[in-house]
Short mmCIF file of C-alpha atoms in Angstrom, two decimals:
data_model
loop_
_atom_site.label_atom_id
_atom_site.label_comp_id
_atom_site.label_asym_id
_atom_site.label_seq_id
_atom_site.Cartn_x
_atom_site.Cartn_y
_atom_site.Cartn_z
CA MET L 1 80.94 94.92 68.32
CA TYR L 2 80.07 91.81 70.32
CA GLU L 3 82.38 92.57 73.27
CA THR L 4 81.01 96.06 73.80
CA GLU L 5 77.43 94.79 73.57
CA THR L 6 78.21 92.15 76.18
CA LEU L 7 79.73 94.75 78.50
CA LYS L 8 76.67 96.97 78.11
CA ARG L 9 74.36 94.08 78.96
CA TRP L 10 76.36 93.15 82.04
CA ILE L 11 76.33 96.78 83.21
CA ASP L 12 72.60 97.16 82.52
CA GLU L 13 71.80 94.02 84.49
CA SER L 14 74.00 94.73 87.52
CA ASP L 15 73.90 97.03 90.51
CA ASN L 16 77.16 95.77 92.00
CA ILE L 17 79.98 96.90 89.73
CA VAL L 18 83.52 97.76 90.82
CA PHE L 19 86.11 99.48 88.65
CA PHE L 20 89.85 98.99 89.15
CA GLY L 21 91.95 101.38 87.08
CA GLY L 22 95.45 102.54 86.32
CA ALA L 23 97.33 105.18 84.36
CA GLY L 24 95.63 104.31 81.07
CA VAL L 25 92.37 105.77 82.39
CA SER L 26 93.91 109.25 82.43
CA THR L 27 96.00 109.20 79.26
CA GLU L 28 92.98 110.38 77.27
CA SER L 29 93.02 113.46 79.51
CA GLY L 30 96.61 114.18 78.55
CA ILE L 31 98.36 112.70 81.58
CA PRO L 32 101.34 110.54 80.53
CA ASP L 33 101.34 106.82 81.24
CA PHE L 34 104.27 105.62 83.32
CA ARG L 35 105.04 102.50 81.34
CA SER L 36 103.96 103.08 77.75
CA VAL L 37 106.42 103.74 74.93
CA ASP L 38 105.95 107.48 75.42
CA GLY L 39 105.56 107.27 79.17
CA LEU L 40 107.65 108.57 82.04
CA TYR L 41 109.72 105.43 82.29
CA ASN L 42 111.10 105.98 78.80
CA MET L 43 112.12 109.63 79.21
CA LYS L 44 115.68 110.79 79.76
CA TYR L 45 116.67 112.00 83.21
CA ASP L 46 119.79 112.01 85.35
CA TYR L 47 118.17 109.23 87.36
CA PRO L 48 115.59 106.62 86.39
CA PRO L 49 112.05 107.77 87.30
CA GLU L 50 111.49 104.73 89.50
CA GLU L 51 114.56 105.74 91.54
CA ILE L 52 113.47 109.39 91.79
CA LEU L 53 110.01 108.30 92.97
CA SER L 54 111.39 106.23 95.85
CA HIS L 55 111.30 107.10 99.53
CA SER L 56 115.06 106.80 99.93
CA PHE L 57 115.70 109.15 96.98
CA PHE L 58 113.22 111.69 98.37
CA MET L 59 115.00 111.69 101.70
CA ARG L 60 118.46 111.80 100.10
CA ASN L 61 117.85 114.27 97.27
CA PRO L 62 114.58 116.21 97.76
CA GLU L 63 115.66 118.94 95.31
CA GLU L 64 115.94 116.54 92.39
CA PHE L 65 112.75 114.78 93.49
CA TYR L 66 110.78 118.01 93.40
CA ARG L 67 112.17 119.06 90.03
CA PHE L 68 110.85 115.82 88.56
CA TYR L 69 107.65 115.84 90.61
CA ARG L 70 106.62 119.33 89.50
CA ASP L 71 107.61 118.68 85.91
CA LYS L 72 105.94 115.32 85.41
CA LEU L 73 103.40 114.53 88.12
CA ILE L 74 101.63 117.86 88.57
CA VAL L 75 99.77 118.29 85.29
CA GLU L 76 97.76 121.50 85.13
CA GLY L 77 94.67 122.19 83.07
CA VAL L 78 93.60 118.55 82.70
CA LYS L 79 89.95 117.55 82.76
CA PRO L 80 88.11 114.26 83.23
CA ASN L 81 87.57 112.29 80.04
CA LYS L 82 84.64 110.10 79.04
CA ALA L 83 85.91 107.20 81.15
CA HIS L 84 85.84 109.28 84.34
CA LEU L 85 82.44 110.75 83.46
CA ALA L 86 80.96 107.35 82.61
CA LEU L 87 82.06 105.86 85.93
CA ALA L 88 80.63 108.82 87.84
CA LYS L 89 77.34 108.35 85.97
CA LEU L 90 77.22 104.65 86.85
CA GLU L 91 77.77 105.48 90.51
CA GLN L 92 74.98 108.07 90.43
CA GLN L 93 72.69 105.41 88.94
CA GLY L 94 73.46 103.11 91.86
CA LYS L 95 75.27 100.58 89.69
CA LEU L 96 78.92 101.26 90.51
CA LYS L 97 79.91 100.69 94.11
CA ALA L 98 83.48 101.98 94.00
CA VAL L 99 86.37 103.16 91.88
CA ILE L 100 89.67 101.70 93.00
CA THR L 101 92.49 103.61 91.35
CA GLN L 102 96.27 103.59 91.21
CA ASN L 103 96.20 107.15 89.84
CA ILE L 104 97.05 110.22 91.89
CA ASP L 105 95.49 112.90 89.66
CA GLY L 106 92.07 113.28 91.34
CA LEU L 107 90.19 113.19 88.01
CA HIS L 108 87.62 110.66 89.24
CA GLN L 109 86.49 113.06 91.98
CA MET L 110 86.56 115.95 89.52
CA ALA L 111 84.15 113.96 87.32
CA GLY L 112 81.77 113.48 90.24
CA SER L 113 82.69 110.07 91.67
CA LYS L 114 82.24 109.87 95.44
CA GLU L 115 83.55 106.45 96.48
CA VAL L 116 87.11 106.59 95.17
CA LEU L 117 89.85 104.53 96.79
CA GLU L 118 93.18 106.14 95.89
CA LEU L 119 95.64 103.34 96.58
CA HIS L 120 98.69 105.45 95.73
CA GLY L 121 97.53 108.73 97.26
CA ALA L 122 96.89 112.07 95.52
CA VAL L 123 98.89 115.09 94.41
CA SER L 124 96.19 117.33 95.92
CA ARG L 125 97.15 116.28 99.44
CA ASN L 126 100.42 117.16 101.12
CA HIS L 127 101.65 117.36 104.70
CA CYS L 128 104.52 118.69 106.77
CA MET L 129 106.86 115.91 107.83
CA LYS L 130 107.60 117.73 111.08
CA CYS L 131 104.29 119.02 112.45
CA GLY L 132 101.81 117.18 110.21
CA ARG L 133 100.04 120.29 108.93
CA PHE L 134 98.00 119.72 105.78
CA TYR L 135 98.72 121.60 102.56
CA GLY L 136 96.98 121.68 99.18
CA ILE L 137 98.68 121.39 95.82
CA ASP L 138 99.36 125.14 95.63
CA ALA L 139 101.94 124.81 98.39
CA ILE L 140 103.99 122.67 96.02
CA LYS L 141 103.29 124.58 92.80
CA ASP L 142 103.77 128.08 94.21
CA SER L 143 106.71 127.45 96.52
CA LYS L 144 109.55 129.92 95.97
CA ASP L 145 112.02 127.26 97.03
CA ILE L 146 112.68 124.04 95.13
CA VAL L 147 111.84 122.08 98.27
CA PRO L 148 108.62 123.42 99.84
CA HIS L 149 108.72 124.03 103.58
CA CYS L 150 106.09 124.46 106.26
CA GLU L 151 105.92 127.53 108.49
CA CYS L 152 107.47 125.38 111.20
CA GLY L 153 110.48 124.66 108.99
CA GLY L 154 109.63 121.05 108.13
CA ILE L 155 109.64 119.72 104.58
CA ILE L 156 106.24 119.39 102.91
CA LYS L 157 105.83 115.91 101.43
CA PRO L 158 103.19 114.84 98.90
CA ASP L 159 100.67 112.28 100.15
CA VAL L 160 101.56 109.92 97.33
CA VAL L 161 102.89 106.43 97.92
CA LEU L 162 106.50 106.32 96.80
CA TYR L 163 108.45 103.17 96.02
CA GLU L 164 109.59 101.49 99.26
CA GLU L 165 106.54 102.86 101.09
CA PRO L 166 103.64 100.61 102.16
CA LEU L 167 100.07 101.04 100.97
CA ASP L 168 97.46 102.02 103.54
CA ASN L 169 96.21 98.81 105.18
CA GLU L 170 92.74 100.15 105.90
CA LEU L 171 92.32 101.28 102.31
CA MET L 172 93.55 97.93 101.00
CA ASP L 173 91.11 96.05 103.24
CA LYS L 174 88.27 98.19 101.93
CA ALA L 175 89.34 97.52 98.33
CA VAL L 176 89.47 93.79 98.99
CA LYS L 177 85.89 93.81 100.31
CA TYR L 178 84.57 95.72 97.31
CA ILE L 179 86.29 93.39 94.86
CA TYR L 180 85.36 90.22 96.74
CA ASN L 181 81.66 91.14 96.75
CA ALA L 182 81.50 92.57 93.22
CA GLU L 183 79.30 90.99 90.59
CA VAL L 184 81.05 92.76 87.70
CA LEU L 185 84.70 93.74 88.02
CA ILE L 186 86.01 96.04 85.29
CA ILE L 187 89.78 96.46 85.09
CA GLY L 188 90.93 99.30 82.88
CA GLY L 189 94.10 101.08 81.86
CA THR L 190 96.56 99.03 83.85
CA SER L 191 99.19 96.46 82.94
CA LEU L 192 98.70 94.87 86.38
CA ASN L 193 102.44 94.88 86.97
CA VAL L 194 102.51 97.07 90.09
CA TYR L 195 102.14 95.13 93.34
CA PRO L 196 100.64 94.88 95.86
CA ALA L 197 97.81 96.82 94.19
CA ALA L 198 97.63 94.47 91.19
CA GLY L 199 97.26 91.51 93.52
CA LEU L 200 93.85 92.75 94.64
CA ILE L 201 92.05 91.16 91.71
CA GLN L 202 92.77 87.68 93.03
CA TYR L 203 89.99 88.32 95.55
CA TYR L 204 87.33 88.53 92.85
CA ARG L 205 84.91 85.60 93.03
CA GLY L 206 82.46 86.44 90.24
CA ASN L 207 82.27 85.36 86.61
CA LYS L 208 82.17 88.77 84.91
CA LEU L 209 85.78 89.91 84.94
CA VAL L 210 86.26 92.54 82.23
CA LEU L 211 89.69 93.63 80.97
CA LEU L 212 89.52 96.95 79.16
CA ASN L 213 93.10 97.61 78.10
CA ARG L 214 94.98 98.38 74.90
CA GLY L 215 97.70 95.82 75.63
CA ALA L 216 97.93 92.36 77.13
CA THR L 217 97.94 91.90 80.90
CA SER L 218 99.11 89.18 83.24
CA VAL L 219 95.54 88.03 83.89
CA ASP L 220 94.17 87.80 80.36
CA ARG L 221 93.57 84.08 80.82
CA GLN L 222 91.33 84.72 83.80
CA ALA L 223 89.19 87.31 82.04
CA ASP L 224 85.61 86.61 81.00
CA LEU L 225 85.65 89.52 78.56
CA ILE L 226 88.56 91.38 76.94
CA ILE L 227 88.18 94.66 75.03
CA ARG L 228 91.23 96.16 73.32
CA ASP L 229 90.09 99.71 72.77
CA LYS L 230 90.21 103.17 74.32
CA ILE L 231 88.60 103.13 77.74
CA GLY L 232 86.86 106.45 77.29
CA GLU L 233 85.34 105.44 73.98
CA VAL L 234 84.07 102.12 75.28
CA LEU L 235 82.71 103.30 78.63
CA GLY L 236 81.30 106.41 77.01
CA ALA L 237 79.46 104.33 74.42
CA VAL L 238 77.94 101.86 76.90
CA THR L 239 76.77 104.65 79.25
CA GLY L 240 75.56 107.12 76.65
CA ILE L 241 78.29 109.72 77.06
CA TYR L 242 79.51 111.02 73.70
#
């Protein structure tokens, strides 16, 4: 396949690659995509998922938020797939400078990646809204109450960016620098519909913009290479992970 061969050549020749990924990177690990036909946005709930996952809903109805959060966003027993492993391998080889992800599942770190910018936070991190104490994911999973509370009585909130909440400015600045300086920018598993994260790619100045996505995106016209195939299969093939 010409496109895959081109991607392999670009990767082989570069030591300044940046990967920007979304939910589609983790679907091959069994984590549902938010916006696909079978994704969270098309499931039946008392409230639309995008409303449940908003800051105002969390503050107004934490019980319903946590019912949804535990049911759909904490996925146990999942493992990194070939996409995660391939990216970790490229970083270990000194080729990949950073993974910039919209995912909150922590699978990139589980695969061995070190420089991971989690734009939307992570389910593994939680904190008390009253005293600021840090809690791991077990505090949410194992809580006897629907709404988990700290020893001080405050509500424990996941360190995930909800709708209506801003992204971390320092993290965004770091992502901009990586993308601006990248020679090869690989975008995978994202429809590029979620802003401001999706707006980061406008900072890319190179001529090796790769779109690795099953469906069309809003920047297809800007791409130098488009591959419509499974991310894990493609990245696994070009890095020798089978």
